[in-house]
Amino acid sequence: MIQVFHNANFRLMWGTKYVFLTISAAALTLALGSMVVNGFNLGIDFAGGTAVQIRFREAPRIEDLRSRLEAANLGDINIQRIGEREDNEVLIRVEQQRVKGGDGKSEGGEISQEILSTLRSPDDEITPEGIVDLNLATQTDLQRWLEERLAGDGSAAEAAESAAAAIVRARTERGGLFHDLSEVDAIPGIEPAVAARVREGARLAPFVLRGVEFVGPTAGKELIRNTAWAISLSVIGILVYVWFRFHRAIWGLAAILALVHDVAISAGAMSITGKEFSLPVVAALLTILGYSINDTIVIFDRIRENMRLFRDHDFEEVVNASINQTLSRSVLTSFTLFVAVTALFLYGGDKLNPLSFCMMIGVVVGAYSTVAVSATVLVLAHRYLGARHVKA
């Protein structure tokens, strides 16, 4: 087996443990302080509101979009690029502010239409008679328009149906829009004469709607409540499991303190950086709980084994030796997971950025807390409460 440390013998449970506790206390103070003062940048799942995903033919200027939307007085606006830069896609979020007696979904529909209307120029609002927009027209509209353009040809209906289906299929393959009318010539299944007719009588909208999502304020509050329940019940379940596994409540308490430490610091990092706190981030926090308790159980098992083998040794020495014996395993597993989530952070795109960032922080803090919090709590409990409360 690969070993990072051969015969490791670091003195981690003597004066160093107080350094660990100081660092953890400072990190927790910073994290909790930010959560109280700054709060979270709640995603639409929690805050409620409308999210509109739009793809542009040309690279959009974010500041220009922001100024136009703010001038429309839609409320708090958040605009971010998503996907690859060449995709020209943006996600526009408008937080829930206006409730007019209807449901959140109807209001979200109104806001999404206002966003689209605000971003369109006067020329985009009016389609001249006899002109079709290849980026906005449905297959039925395209087919009807082509039948009119091809009227007089022997097989106009059949050719129009085939060409309309090919155009819609090609548009979908191109991410929902055409960038240039010349692209019609390269669509398989369209005769050159038909393609020429299309180019003569078609135009292209500057952007297309890729998706709309709305969450009402009631749903947002319910999600916050469910998130709190999910994390709390997970922590309680882990406490009970560790308690029964090691037959002492203090072992479960030590593990839970480490988990609370990990989740609080990871959530605090989201608050400090202002990254979006959404449902995927909740999944990341629950994953951190599972990863951290797994590492803690490995070291706790080794401590229990060594307590039986070295009954005459000082408890701090036993804990210190146990940590050193499992140190290579902890470092390797943590490093492997850290590399994976770092790759996700760098190349996973904007949607996965908050999740992967939270995981990166959680992996590092989780590996640290196993030694700095859970093992340290056991040593202090043995010292101040006595062996009978710690003996497993």
XYZ file of C-alpha atoms in Angstrom:
392
model
C 0.000 0.000 0.000
C 1.202 3.534 -0.773
C 2.475 5.304 2.329
C 2.813 9.069 2.554
C 4.399 8.838 5.986
C 6.572 5.892 6.990
C 6.537 5.265 10.740
C 4.964 8.656 11.393
C 5.504 9.898 14.915
C 4.151 13.434 15.072
C 3.344 14.798 18.505
C -0.193 15.990 17.867
C -1.894 15.469 21.206
C 0.243 17.456 23.583
C 0.695 21.237 23.335
C -0.414 21.171 19.680
C -3.992 20.325 20.550
C -4.492 23.769 22.071
C -3.201 25.325 18.851
C -5.775 23.232 16.959
C -8.558 24.443 19.233
C -7.487 28.072 18.795
C -7.461 27.760 15.002
C -10.861 26.068 15.009
C -12.337 28.690 17.333
C -11.051 31.497 15.109
C -12.368 29.843 11.941
C -15.766 29.231 13.534
C -15.981 32.805 14.780
C -15.222 34.124 11.299
C -17.705 31.753 9.652
C -20.551 32.372 12.090
C -19.880 36.112 12.089
C -20.165 36.239 8.306
C -23.377 34.221 8.363
C -24.900 36.608 10.903
C -23.665 39.835 9.280
C -23.675 38.988 5.568
C -26.114 36.105 5.431
C -26.154 33.925 2.303
C -26.539 34.607 -1.374
C -29.630 32.401 -1.494
C -30.384 30.779 -4.814
C -33.815 30.892 -6.327
C -34.614 27.558 -4.635
C -34.568 29.314 -1.260
C -35.140 33.015 -1.937
C -37.993 32.520 -4.378
C -38.262 34.383 -7.645
C -37.708 33.821 -11.336
C -34.698 32.461 -13.202
C -34.538 32.969 -16.961
C -31.880 31.271 -19.084
C -31.151 33.039 -22.377
C -28.766 32.267 -25.225
C -27.511 35.076 -27.474
C -26.290 34.967 -31.066
C -23.407 37.265 -30.154
C -21.456 37.622 -26.912
C -23.677 39.622 -24.520
C -22.371 42.580 -22.536
C -23.333 41.794 -18.967
C -23.196 45.385 -17.771
C -25.419 46.513 -20.626
C -27.959 43.795 -19.780
C -27.825 44.780 -16.124
C -28.416 48.477 -16.786
C -31.392 47.769 -19.054
C -33.008 45.397 -16.568
C -32.408 47.706 -13.612
C -34.027 50.525 -15.540
C -37.139 48.348 -15.869
C -37.469 48.205 -12.038
C -37.952 44.448 -11.925
C -36.367 44.113 -8.478
C -33.059 42.647 -7.356
C -31.285 41.339 -10.449
C -28.493 38.780 -10.565
C -26.856 37.990 -13.924
C -24.209 35.338 -14.483
C -22.676 33.595 -17.449
C -23.253 29.859 -17.663
C -21.634 27.166 -19.771
C -18.661 27.857 -22.005
C -17.946 31.449 -22.932
C -18.591 30.779 -26.620
C -22.082 29.496 -25.754
C -23.166 33.089 -25.026
C -25.627 31.941 -22.368
C -26.633 33.894 -19.289
C -28.826 33.168 -16.298
C -30.896 36.107 -15.084
C -32.395 35.792 -11.604
C -35.030 38.164 -10.246
C -35.805 37.705 -6.564
C -39.399 37.398 -5.424
C -40.689 40.827 -4.400
C -44.106 41.371 -5.853
C -47.018 39.241 -4.701
C -50.338 40.361 -6.184
C -52.672 37.764 -4.758
C -51.767 35.152 -7.360
C -49.452 32.198 -7.144
C -45.702 32.539 -7.550
C -45.791 30.761 -10.887
C -48.103 33.273 -12.569
C -45.996 36.134 -11.257
C -42.849 34.382 -12.447
C -44.368 34.122 -15.923
C -45.085 37.852 -15.954
C -41.522 38.687 -14.876
C -39.965 36.377 -17.458
C -41.971 38.100 -20.205
C -40.931 41.506 -18.863
C -37.281 40.425 -18.971
C -37.587 39.305 -22.591
C -39.431 42.480 -23.585
C -36.815 44.655 -21.881
C -33.954 42.960 -23.716
C -35.597 43.149 -27.133
C -35.076 46.193 -29.319
C -38.096 47.826 -31.025
C -37.150 46.133 -34.299
C -37.159 42.724 -32.618
C -40.725 43.195 -31.364
C -42.215 43.399 -34.875
C -41.829 40.688 -37.488
C -42.650 42.076 -40.968
C -45.397 40.288 -42.866
C -44.060 37.417 -44.934
C -40.884 37.108 -42.826
C -40.226 34.205 -40.474
C -37.765 34.119 -37.575
C -35.827 30.874 -37.738
C -34.777 31.158 -34.083
C -38.295 31.598 -32.718
C -40.691 29.874 -35.116
C -42.188 26.502 -34.239
C -42.051 23.611 -36.677
C -45.733 24.133 -37.526
C -45.190 27.835 -38.244
C -42.164 27.042 -40.389
C -44.041 24.419 -42.342
C -46.970 26.749 -43.001
C -44.630 29.564 -44.048
C -42.657 27.275 -46.371
C -45.831 25.979 -48.004
C -46.694 29.568 -48.894
C -43.183 30.244 -50.194
C -43.122 27.044 -52.231
C -46.682 27.352 -53.552
C -46.838 26.284 -57.140
C -44.243 23.553 -56.813
C -45.559 20.069 -57.367
C -44.634 18.704 -53.955
C -44.790 21.907 -51.881
C -46.456 20.347 -48.838
C -44.060 17.422 -48.641
C -40.982 19.605 -49.196
C -42.195 22.145 -46.610
C -42.777 19.455 -43.992
C -39.367 17.885 -44.569
C -37.536 21.233 -44.575
C -39.294 22.496 -41.426
C -38.398 19.326 -39.520
C -34.771 19.568 -40.701
C -34.508 23.242 -39.661
C -35.883 22.599 -36.175
C -33.619 19.574 -35.752
C -30.560 21.569 -36.839
C -31.543 24.454 -34.547
C -31.746 22.085 -31.590
C -28.324 20.615 -32.422
C -26.899 24.153 -32.445
C -28.088 24.868 -28.915
C -31.432 26.425 -29.779
C -30.496 29.073 -32.323
C -28.801 29.866 -35.608
C -26.032 32.454 -35.632
C -26.120 33.182 -39.352
C -28.585 32.539 -42.176
C -25.839 30.902 -44.213
C -26.043 27.953 -41.824
C -29.266 26.932 -43.585
C -27.242 25.839 -46.627
C -25.438 23.215 -44.534
C -28.576 21.599 -43.098
C -28.929 17.998 -44.314
C -32.211 17.219 -46.058
C -32.847 20.707 -47.499
C -32.553 21.219 -51.240
C -30.420 24.198 -52.339
C -33.449 25.854 -53.966
C -35.455 25.553 -50.739
C -32.521 26.840 -48.686
C -32.312 29.889 -50.963
C -36.025 30.606 -50.439
C -35.530 30.347 -46.682
C -32.593 32.748 -46.658
C -34.504 35.281 -48.735
C -37.487 35.435 -46.426
C -36.104 34.690 -42.967
C -34.421 36.547 -40.161
C -32.739 35.595 -36.869
C -33.675 36.839 -33.399
C -30.684 38.094 -31.352
C -31.469 35.681 -28.504
C -33.694 32.772 -27.557
C -35.255 31.645 -24.311
C -33.685 28.398 -23.077
C -35.670 27.927 -19.896
C -37.678 29.570 -17.131
C -37.849 28.511 -13.512
C -40.013 30.076 -10.816
C -40.155 29.404 -7.094
C -42.691 31.123 -4.849
C -41.821 32.506 -1.399
C -43.759 29.730 0.345
C -41.774 27.046 -1.472
C -38.518 28.841 -0.653
C -39.320 28.949 3.071
C -40.317 25.292 3.015
C -37.004 24.361 1.390
C -35.076 26.264 4.055
C -37.029 24.437 6.744
C -36.481 21.066 5.066
C -32.764 21.788 4.690
C -32.451 22.505 8.407
C -34.324 19.290 9.188
C -32.177 17.233 6.799
C -28.907 18.422 8.335
C -30.185 18.201 11.921
C -31.578 14.669 11.526
C -28.363 13.557 9.822
C -26.330 14.854 12.750
C -28.649 13.213 15.305
C -28.525 9.911 13.414
C -24.734 9.974 13.349
C -24.643 10.792 17.076
C -26.802 7.756 17.899
C -24.768 5.498 15.606
C -21.396 6.478 17.087
C -22.815 6.270 20.615
C -23.933 2.663 20.131
C -20.814 1.686 18.193
C -18.400 2.838 20.899
C -20.713 2.442 23.914
C -19.950 5.906 25.266
C -21.831 9.142 24.615
C -18.624 11.197 24.651
C -17.410 9.455 21.477
C -20.600 10.450 19.695
C -20.356 13.990 21.067
C -16.754 14.274 19.860
C -17.772 13.145 16.375
C -20.744 15.528 16.276
C -18.638 18.509 17.355
C -16.318 17.778 14.450
C -19.250 17.549 12.028
C -20.797 20.803 13.245
C -17.338 22.362 12.933
C -17.046 21.161 9.305
C -20.522 22.210 8.198
C -20.323 25.609 9.905
C -16.983 26.494 8.320
C -18.039 25.227 4.875
C -21.298 27.214 5.049
C -19.363 30.225 6.362
C -17.060 30.036 3.332
C -20.139 30.262 1.103
C -21.261 33.343 3.033
C -17.848 35.020 2.944
C -17.362 34.501 -0.810
C -20.966 35.326 -1.697
C -21.361 32.185 -3.797
C -24.906 31.058 -4.461
C -26.381 28.883 -1.730
C -28.683 26.438 -3.517
C -29.961 22.878 -3.257
C -26.750 21.396 -4.752
C -24.824 23.140 -1.949
C -27.094 21.446 0.590
C -26.198 18.143 -1.073
C -22.524 19.107 -0.736
C -22.938 19.815 2.991
C -24.599 16.432 3.540
C -21.792 14.791 1.579
C -19.264 16.532 3.807
C -21.054 15.076 6.840
C -20.720 11.579 5.415
C -17.098 11.993 4.384
C -16.023 13.538 7.683
C -17.706 10.917 9.885
C -16.134 8.146 7.806
C -12.642 9.515 8.470
C -13.462 10.006 12.143
C -14.749 6.427 12.558
C -11.532 5.023 11.078
C -9.418 6.827 13.665
C -11.862 6.044 16.487
C -11.685 2.346 15.625
C -7.894 2.454 15.745
C -7.987 4.253 19.100
C -10.308 1.605 20.521
C -8.074 -1.232 19.262
C -4.955 0.379 20.709
C -6.669 1.003 24.049
C -7.143 -2.761 24.363
C -3.589 -3.534 23.252
C -1.833 -0.911 25.374
C -3.858 -0.750 28.589
C -0.935 0.600 30.618
C -0.115 3.465 28.273
C -1.225 7.046 28.764
C -4.425 7.820 26.835
C -2.851 10.768 25.007
C -0.063 8.501 23.775
C -2.598 5.956 22.544
C -4.592 8.609 20.667
C -1.442 10.152 19.223
C -0.156 6.764 18.047
C -3.538 5.930 16.508
C -3.592 9.168 14.535
C -0.067 8.562 13.251
C -0.942 5.014 12.229
C -3.897 6.177 10.118
C -2.315 9.408 8.901
C -1.225 8.077 5.495
C -4.676 6.690 4.828
C -6.370 9.963 5.813
C -4.024 12.104 3.726
C -4.325 9.898 0.635
C -8.127 9.660 0.696
C -8.506 13.378 1.381
C -6.037 14.316 -1.342
C -7.734 12.043 -3.892
C -11.144 13.531 -3.179
C -9.705 17.053 -3.167
C -8.205 16.538 -6.639
C -11.575 15.320 -7.946
C -13.589 18.246 -6.581
C -10.896 20.719 -7.662
C -11.235 19.449 -11.235
C -14.995 19.898 -10.897
C -14.425 23.431 -9.577
C -12.137 24.367 -12.465
C -13.956 22.686 -15.343
C -17.489 21.977 -14.120
C -18.948 25.291 -15.241
C -20.846 27.989 -13.388
C -23.710 25.742 -12.319
C -21.420 23.363 -10.394
C -19.048 26.038 -9.121
C -20.762 26.665 -5.728
C -21.158 22.925 -5.072
C -17.541 22.078 -5.908
C -16.228 25.070 -3.936
C -18.187 23.974 -0.857
C -16.850 20.432 -1.288
C -13.256 21.676 -1.572
C -13.539 23.545 1.702
C -15.346 20.630 3.348
C -12.733 18.050 2.352
C -9.884 20.100 3.805
C -11.761 21.043 6.974
C -13.077 17.487 7.407
C -9.607 15.967 7.276
C -8.358 18.591 9.736
C -11.252 18.253 12.196
C -10.790 14.504 12.645
C -7.558 15.234 14.470
C -8.059 18.811 15.612
C -11.578 18.429 17.007
C -12.813 14.864 17.507
C -9.549 13.325 18.766
C -8.780 16.412 20.838
C -12.218 16.292 22.489
C -11.599 12.662 23.468
C -8.244 13.546 25.048
C -9.725 16.480 26.978
C -12.683 14.380 28.115
C -10.310 11.697 29.393
C -8.315 14.309 31.256
C -11.166 16.257 32.844
C -13.987 13.685 33.095
C -12.001 10.552 33.797
C -11.309 7.271 32.011
C -14.687 5.710 32.785
C -16.453 8.219 30.517
C -14.084 7.518 27.615
C -13.299 3.815 27.853
C -14.894 2.053 24.855
